[in-house]
């Protein structure tokens, strides 16, 4: 079992930056791939970024590539999402998730409660 708690969301102007953090509890954190997803009102939850269990491999949705960076620290049981050059269309609730490698929601077994990110134009 892995418990996930996100933090770092907030309101930011377009072009600004935010850093989301996800703290995990559970001794098996380092065995899971980790991902960030987001869900805007009226839309389905979508993949944003993911990292392998070691952090050695990362992958991104095309919409955030070059602007967002995912990282993890297995010694601290944390995963972060650095978001730069934010756009209004990045506005959503952002979720941290633990599971298997991949971009599909179904690949992830454990989810945090989400943190709101709002980007004003």
PDB file of C-alpha atoms in Angstrom:
ATOM      1  CA  UNK A   1       0.000   0.000   0.000  1.00  0.00           C
ATOM      2  CA  UNK A   2       1.203   3.481  -0.897  1.00  0.00           C
ATOM      3  CA  UNK A   3      -0.381   6.678   0.393  1.00  0.00           C
ATOM      4  CA  UNK A   4       0.192   9.836  -1.615  1.00  0.00           C
ATOM      5  CA  UNK A   5      -0.246  13.475  -0.621  1.00  0.00           C
ATOM      6  CA  UNK A   6       0.239  16.315  -3.106  1.00  0.00           C
ATOM      7  CA  UNK A   7       1.127  19.906  -2.297  1.00  0.00           C
ATOM      8  CA  UNK A   8       2.293  23.059  -4.040  1.00  0.00           C
ATOM      9  CA  UNK A   9      -0.703  23.989  -6.130  1.00  0.00           C
ATOM     10  CA  UNK A  10      -2.018  27.519  -6.333  1.00  0.00           C
ATOM     11  CA  UNK A  11      -2.824  30.504  -8.510  1.00  0.00           C
ATOM     12  CA  UNK A  12      -0.193  31.815 -10.902  1.00  0.00           C
ATOM     13  CA  UNK A  13      -0.126  34.147 -13.880  1.00  0.00           C
ATOM     14  CA  UNK A  14       0.519  32.856 -17.364  1.00  0.00           C
ATOM     15  CA  UNK A  15       4.238  32.465 -17.944  1.00  0.00           C
ATOM     16  CA  UNK A  16       4.902  31.766 -14.289  1.00  0.00           C
ATOM     17  CA  UNK A  17       6.118  28.650 -12.513  1.00  0.00           C
ATOM     18  CA  UNK A  18       4.936  26.257  -9.830  1.00  0.00           C
ATOM     19  CA  UNK A  19       6.501  23.230  -8.230  1.00  0.00           C
ATOM     20  CA  UNK A  20       4.242  20.392  -7.145  1.00  0.00           C
ATOM     21  CA  UNK A  21       5.395  17.840  -4.612  1.00  0.00           C
ATOM     22  CA  UNK A  22       4.058  14.430  -3.744  1.00  0.00           C
ATOM     23  CA  UNK A  23       4.980  12.719  -0.497  1.00  0.00           C
ATOM     24  CA  UNK A  24       4.547   8.974  -0.329  1.00  0.00           C
ATOM     25  CA  UNK A  25       4.310   6.657   2.628  1.00  0.00           C
ATOM     26  CA  UNK A  26       5.050   2.983   2.391  1.00  0.00           C
ATOM     27  CA  UNK A  27       8.212   0.949   2.233  1.00  0.00           C
ATOM     28  CA  UNK A  28       7.685  -0.044  -1.389  1.00  0.00           C
ATOM     29  CA  UNK A  29       7.694   3.444  -2.925  1.00  0.00           C
ATOM     30  CA  UNK A  30      10.906   2.854  -4.836  1.00  0.00           C
ATOM     31  CA  UNK A  31       9.436  -0.161  -6.620  1.00  0.00           C
ATOM     32  CA  UNK A  32       6.716   1.863  -8.351  1.00  0.00           C
ATOM     33  CA  UNK A  33       6.722   3.980 -11.448  1.00  0.00           C
ATOM     34  CA  UNK A  34       5.282   7.390 -10.610  1.00  0.00           C
ATOM     35  CA  UNK A  35       3.137   9.683 -12.675  1.00  0.00           C
ATOM     36  CA  UNK A  36       1.440  13.036 -12.641  1.00  0.00           C
ATOM     37  CA  UNK A  37      -2.003  13.407 -14.160  1.00  0.00           C
ATOM     38  CA  UNK A  38      -4.417  16.293 -14.380  1.00  0.00           C
ATOM     39  CA  UNK A  39      -8.129  16.775 -14.777  1.00  0.00           C
ATOM     40  CA  UNK A  40      -9.840  19.958 -15.877  1.00  0.00           C
ATOM     41  CA  UNK A  41     -13.562  20.546 -15.276  1.00  0.00           C
ATOM     42  CA  UNK A  42     -15.664  18.548 -17.701  1.00  0.00           C
ATOM     43  CA  UNK A  43     -12.671  16.683 -19.089  1.00  0.00           C
ATOM     44  CA  UNK A  44     -11.171  13.259 -18.567  1.00  0.00           C
ATOM     45  CA  UNK A  45      -8.111  12.733 -16.450  1.00  0.00           C
ATOM     46  CA  UNK A  46      -5.007  12.934 -18.626  1.00  0.00           C
ATOM     47  CA  UNK A  47      -1.391  11.922 -18.330  1.00  0.00           C
ATOM     48  CA  UNK A  48       1.137  14.709 -17.791  1.00  0.00           C
ATOM     49  CA  UNK A  49       4.483  13.146 -16.887  1.00  0.00           C
ATOM     50  CA  UNK A  50       5.941   9.894 -15.618  1.00  0.00           C
ATOM     51  CA  UNK A  51       9.137   8.461 -14.233  1.00  0.00           C
ATOM     52  CA  UNK A  52      10.456   4.950 -13.837  1.00  0.00           C
ATOM     53  CA  UNK A  53      11.074   3.387 -10.415  1.00  0.00           C
ATOM     54  CA  UNK A  54      14.678   4.562 -10.442  1.00  0.00           C
ATOM     55  CA  UNK A  55      14.046   7.973 -11.953  1.00  0.00           C
ATOM     56  CA  UNK A  56      16.332   7.063 -14.806  1.00  0.00           C
ATOM     57  CA  UNK A  57      13.610   7.294 -17.433  1.00  0.00           C
ATOM     58  CA  UNK A  58      11.056  10.056 -17.800  1.00  0.00           C
ATOM     59  CA  UNK A  59       8.356  10.803 -20.341  1.00  0.00           C
ATOM     60  CA  UNK A  60       5.914  13.598 -20.960  1.00  0.00           C
ATOM     61  CA  UNK A  61       2.706  14.461 -22.711  1.00  0.00           C
ATOM     62  CA  UNK A  62       3.368  16.484 -25.833  1.00  0.00           C
ATOM     63  CA  UNK A  63       1.441  19.403 -24.373  1.00  0.00           C
ATOM     64  CA  UNK A  64       3.960  19.887 -21.544  1.00  0.00           C
ATOM     65  CA  UNK A  65       7.190  18.665 -23.103  1.00  0.00           C
ATOM     66  CA  UNK A  66       9.941  21.237 -22.661  1.00  0.00           C
ATOM     67  CA  UNK A  67       8.008  23.100 -19.958  1.00  0.00           C
ATOM     68  CA  UNK A  68       7.493  20.517 -17.189  1.00  0.00           C
ATOM     69  CA  UNK A  69      10.068  18.325 -15.460  1.00  0.00           C
ATOM     70  CA  UNK A  70       9.345  15.308 -13.275  1.00  0.00           C
ATOM     71  CA  UNK A  71      11.839  14.077 -10.691  1.00  0.00           C
ATOM     72  CA  UNK A  72      11.859  11.681  -7.767  1.00  0.00           C
ATOM     73  CA  UNK A  73      13.933  11.113  -4.659  1.00  0.00           C
ATOM     74  CA  UNK A  74      13.634   7.545  -3.414  1.00  0.00           C
ATOM     75  CA  UNK A  75      15.573   8.378  -0.249  1.00  0.00           C
ATOM     76  CA  UNK A  76      12.825  10.817   0.740  1.00  0.00           C
ATOM     77  CA  UNK A  77       9.862   9.041  -0.871  1.00  0.00           C
ATOM     78  CA  UNK A  78       8.968  12.093  -2.908  1.00  0.00           C
ATOM     79  CA  UNK A  79       8.217  12.958  -6.507  1.00  0.00           C
ATOM     80  CA  UNK A  80       8.046  16.478  -7.866  1.00  0.00           C
ATOM     81  CA  UNK A  81       6.719  18.226 -10.945  1.00  0.00           C
ATOM     82  CA  UNK A  82       8.409  21.502 -11.884  1.00  0.00           C
ATOM     83  CA  UNK A  83       6.092  23.487 -14.122  1.00  0.00           C
ATOM     84  CA  UNK A  84       7.470  26.444 -16.073  1.00  0.00           C
ATOM     85  CA  UNK A  85       5.974  28.730 -18.715  1.00  0.00           C
ATOM     86  CA  UNK A  86       2.509  27.919 -17.466  1.00  0.00           C
ATOM     87  CA  UNK A  87      -0.482  28.524 -19.713  1.00  0.00           C
ATOM     88  CA  UNK A  88      -4.165  28.998 -18.883  1.00  0.00           C
ATOM     89  CA  UNK A  89      -4.848  25.605 -20.441  1.00  0.00           C
ATOM     90  CA  UNK A  90      -2.681  24.015 -17.742  1.00  0.00           C
ATOM     91  CA  UNK A  91      -5.409  24.852 -15.234  1.00  0.00           C
ATOM     92  CA  UNK A  92      -6.599  21.623 -13.611  1.00  0.00           C
ATOM     93  CA  UNK A  93      -6.475  19.469 -10.526  1.00  0.00           C
ATOM     94  CA  UNK A  94      -3.143  17.662 -10.557  1.00  0.00           C
ATOM     95  CA  UNK A  95      -2.821  14.142  -9.185  1.00  0.00           C
ATOM     96  CA  UNK A  96       0.181  12.101  -8.190  1.00  0.00           C
ATOM     97  CA  UNK A  97      -0.057   8.367  -8.867  1.00  0.00           C
ATOM     98  CA  UNK A  98       1.946   5.201  -8.262  1.00  0.00           C
ATOM     99  CA  UNK A  99       1.814   2.119 -10.420  1.00  0.00           C
ATOM    100  CA  UNK A 100       3.270   0.487 -13.511  1.00  0.00           C
ATOM    101  CA  UNK A 101       5.102   2.168 -16.352  1.00  0.00           C
ATOM    102  CA  UNK A 102       2.812   3.853 -18.859  1.00  0.00           C
ATOM    103  CA  UNK A 103       0.558   6.744 -19.683  1.00  0.00           C
ATOM    104  CA  UNK A 104      -2.799   5.126 -19.062  1.00  0.00           C
ATOM    105  CA  UNK A 105      -4.837   5.875 -15.950  1.00  0.00           C
ATOM    106  CA  UNK A 106      -5.486   2.150 -15.555  1.00  0.00           C
ATOM    107  CA  UNK A 107      -1.759   1.521 -15.097  1.00  0.00           C
ATOM    108  CA  UNK A 108      -1.774   3.276 -11.735  1.00  0.00           C
ATOM    109  CA  UNK A 109      -3.048   1.703  -8.548  1.00  0.00           C
ATOM    110  CA  UNK A 110      -2.598   4.466  -5.983  1.00  0.00           C
ATOM    111  CA  UNK A 111      -3.671   8.100  -6.212  1.00  0.00           C
ATOM    112  CA  UNK A 112      -3.356  11.239  -4.150  1.00  0.00           C
ATOM    113  CA  UNK A 113      -6.240  13.569  -3.396  1.00  0.00           C
ATOM    114  CA  UNK A 114      -5.126  16.168  -5.932  1.00  0.00           C
ATOM    115  CA  UNK A 115      -3.968  19.772  -5.803  1.00  0.00           C
ATOM    116  CA  UNK A 116      -5.525  22.647  -7.730  1.00  0.00           C
ATOM    117  CA  UNK A 117      -3.432  24.609 -10.216  1.00  0.00           C
ATOM    118  CA  UNK A 118      -4.993  27.735 -11.694  1.00  0.00           C
ATOM    119  CA  UNK A 119      -3.224  29.785 -14.362  1.00  0.00           C
ATOM    120  CA  UNK A 120      -4.656  33.219 -15.063  1.00  0.00           C
ATOM    121  CA  UNK A 121      -4.256  34.952 -18.413  1.00  0.00           C
TER     122      UNK A 121
END
